[in-house]
PDB file of C-alpha atoms in Angstrom:
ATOM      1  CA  UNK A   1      -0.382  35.434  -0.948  1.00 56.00           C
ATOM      2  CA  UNK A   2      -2.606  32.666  -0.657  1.00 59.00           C
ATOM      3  CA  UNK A   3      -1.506  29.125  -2.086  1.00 69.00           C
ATOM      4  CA  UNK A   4      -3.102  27.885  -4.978  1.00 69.00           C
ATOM      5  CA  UNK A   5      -5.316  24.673  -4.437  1.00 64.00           C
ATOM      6  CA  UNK A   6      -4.136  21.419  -4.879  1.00 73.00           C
ATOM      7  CA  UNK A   7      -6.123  19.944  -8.569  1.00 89.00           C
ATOM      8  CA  UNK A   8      -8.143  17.086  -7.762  1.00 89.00           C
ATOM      9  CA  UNK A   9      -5.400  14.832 -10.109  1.00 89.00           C
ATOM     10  CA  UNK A  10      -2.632  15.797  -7.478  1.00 89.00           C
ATOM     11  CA  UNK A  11      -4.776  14.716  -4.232  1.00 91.00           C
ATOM     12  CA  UNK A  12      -5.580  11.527  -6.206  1.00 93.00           C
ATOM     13  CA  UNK A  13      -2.157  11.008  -7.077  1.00 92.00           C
ATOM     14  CA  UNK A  14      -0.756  11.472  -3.554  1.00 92.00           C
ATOM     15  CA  UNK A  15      -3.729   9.383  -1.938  1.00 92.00           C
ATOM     16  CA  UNK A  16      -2.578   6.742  -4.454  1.00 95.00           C
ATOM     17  CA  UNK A  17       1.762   6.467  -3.135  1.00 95.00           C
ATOM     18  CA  UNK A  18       0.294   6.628   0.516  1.00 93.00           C
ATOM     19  CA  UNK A  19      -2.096   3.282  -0.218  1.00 94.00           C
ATOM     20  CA  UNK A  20       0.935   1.858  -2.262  1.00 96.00           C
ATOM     21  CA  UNK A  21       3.237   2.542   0.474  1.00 96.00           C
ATOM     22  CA  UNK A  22       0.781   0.831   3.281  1.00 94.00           C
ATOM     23  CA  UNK A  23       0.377  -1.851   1.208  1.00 95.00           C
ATOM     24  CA  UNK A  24       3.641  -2.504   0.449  1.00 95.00           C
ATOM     25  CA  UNK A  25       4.533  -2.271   4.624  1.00 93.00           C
ATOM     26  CA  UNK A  26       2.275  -4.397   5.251  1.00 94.00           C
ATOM     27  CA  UNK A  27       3.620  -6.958   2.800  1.00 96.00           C
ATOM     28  CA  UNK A  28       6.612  -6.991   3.996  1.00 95.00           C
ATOM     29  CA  UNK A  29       5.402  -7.041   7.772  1.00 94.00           C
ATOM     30  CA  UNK A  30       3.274 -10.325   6.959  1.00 96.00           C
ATOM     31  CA  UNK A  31       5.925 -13.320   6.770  1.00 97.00           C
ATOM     32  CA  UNK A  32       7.330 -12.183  10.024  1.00 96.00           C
ATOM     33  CA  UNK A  33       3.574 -11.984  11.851  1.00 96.00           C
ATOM     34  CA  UNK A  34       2.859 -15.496  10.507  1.00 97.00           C
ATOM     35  CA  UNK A  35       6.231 -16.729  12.044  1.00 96.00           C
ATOM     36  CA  UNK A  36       5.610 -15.071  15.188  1.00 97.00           C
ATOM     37  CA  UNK A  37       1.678 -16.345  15.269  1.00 96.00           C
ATOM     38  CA  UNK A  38       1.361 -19.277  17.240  1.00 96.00           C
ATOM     39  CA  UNK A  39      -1.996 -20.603  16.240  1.00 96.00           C
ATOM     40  CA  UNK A  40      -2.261 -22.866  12.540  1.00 97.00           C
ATOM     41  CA  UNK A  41      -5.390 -20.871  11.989  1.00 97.00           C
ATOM     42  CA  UNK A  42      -3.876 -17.546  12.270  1.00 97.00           C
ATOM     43  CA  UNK A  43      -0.746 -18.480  10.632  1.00 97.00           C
ATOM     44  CA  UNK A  44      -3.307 -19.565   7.297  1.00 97.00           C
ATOM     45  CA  UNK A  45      -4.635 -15.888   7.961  1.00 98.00           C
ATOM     46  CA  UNK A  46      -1.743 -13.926   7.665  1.00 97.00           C
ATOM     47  CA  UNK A  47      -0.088 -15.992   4.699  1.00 97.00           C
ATOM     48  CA  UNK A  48      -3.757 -15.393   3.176  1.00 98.00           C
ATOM     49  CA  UNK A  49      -3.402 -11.672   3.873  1.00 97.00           C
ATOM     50  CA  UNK A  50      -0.521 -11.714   2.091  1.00 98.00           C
ATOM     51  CA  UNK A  51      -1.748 -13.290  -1.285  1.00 98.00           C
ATOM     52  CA  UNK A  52      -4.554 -10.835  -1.023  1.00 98.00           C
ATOM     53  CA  UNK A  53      -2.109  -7.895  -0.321  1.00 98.00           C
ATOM     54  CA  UNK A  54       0.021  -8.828  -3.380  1.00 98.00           C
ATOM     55  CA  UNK A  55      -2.944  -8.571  -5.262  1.00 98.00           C
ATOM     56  CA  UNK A  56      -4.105  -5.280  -4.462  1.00 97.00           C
ATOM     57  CA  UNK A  57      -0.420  -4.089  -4.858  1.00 98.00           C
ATOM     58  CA  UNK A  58      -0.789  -5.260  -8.432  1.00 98.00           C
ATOM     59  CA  UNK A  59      -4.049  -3.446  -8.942  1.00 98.00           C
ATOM     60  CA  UNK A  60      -2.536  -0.327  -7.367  1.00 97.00           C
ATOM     61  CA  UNK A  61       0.545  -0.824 -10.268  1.00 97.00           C
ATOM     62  CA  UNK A  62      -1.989  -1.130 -12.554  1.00 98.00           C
ATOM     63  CA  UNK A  63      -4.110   2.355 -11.462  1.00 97.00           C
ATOM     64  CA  UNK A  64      -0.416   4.203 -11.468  1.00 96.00           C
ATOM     65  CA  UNK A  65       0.021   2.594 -15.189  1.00 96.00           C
ATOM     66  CA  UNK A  66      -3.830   3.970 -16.019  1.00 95.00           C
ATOM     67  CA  UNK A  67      -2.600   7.528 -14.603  1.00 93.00           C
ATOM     68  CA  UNK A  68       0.503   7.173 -16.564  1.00 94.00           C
ATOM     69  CA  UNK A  69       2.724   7.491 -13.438  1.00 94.00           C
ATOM     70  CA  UNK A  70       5.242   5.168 -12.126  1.00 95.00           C
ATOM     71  CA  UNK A  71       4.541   2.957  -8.871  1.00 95.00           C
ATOM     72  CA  UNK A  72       5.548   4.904  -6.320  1.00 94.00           C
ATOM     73  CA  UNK A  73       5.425   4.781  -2.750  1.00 93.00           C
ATOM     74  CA  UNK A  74       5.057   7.884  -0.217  1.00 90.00           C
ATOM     75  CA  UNK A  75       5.468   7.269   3.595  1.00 87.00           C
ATOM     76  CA  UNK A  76       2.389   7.215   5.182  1.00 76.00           C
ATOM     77  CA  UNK A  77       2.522   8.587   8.961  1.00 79.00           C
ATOM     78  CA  UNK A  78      -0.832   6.042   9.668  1.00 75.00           C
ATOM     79  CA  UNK A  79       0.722   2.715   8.896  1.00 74.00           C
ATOM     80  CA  UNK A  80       3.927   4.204  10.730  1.00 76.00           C
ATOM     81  CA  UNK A  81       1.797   4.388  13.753  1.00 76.00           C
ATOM     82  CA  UNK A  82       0.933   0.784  13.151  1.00 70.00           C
TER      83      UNK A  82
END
């Protein structure tokens, strides 16, 4: 019996936690890549990143608020690989 395809909602939905998830990784990762960076300029690029990451973590928050689902993350085998 052949599987019934996904509804557009559902791939939206999942594409959605796998973004949240990356971006939340790669807040996290940030702080420590600044430490470790050991030029000024790309020290003001990561903490920079970061700001704008926070951002788009908020926007993402928002979208799952919009959809009427909570924020939630999915692990993402890409940023893994990161």
């Amino acid at each position: 019996m052949a599987k019934e395809p996904k509804k557009l909602d559902d791939l939206f939905h999942n594409t959605l936690k796998d973004v949240y998830y990356a971006e939340k990784h790669i807040y996290a990762a940030l702080p420590k890549m600044a430490k470790a960076a050991q030029s000024l300029q790309l020290k003001a690029a990561f903490e920079k990143h970061r700001k704008e990451t926070e951002g788009q973590i908020v926007r993402l928050e928002k979208v799952f608020g919009i959809i009427d689902q909570k924020p939630q993350a999915k692990k993402c085998d890409a940023i893994e690989g990161i």
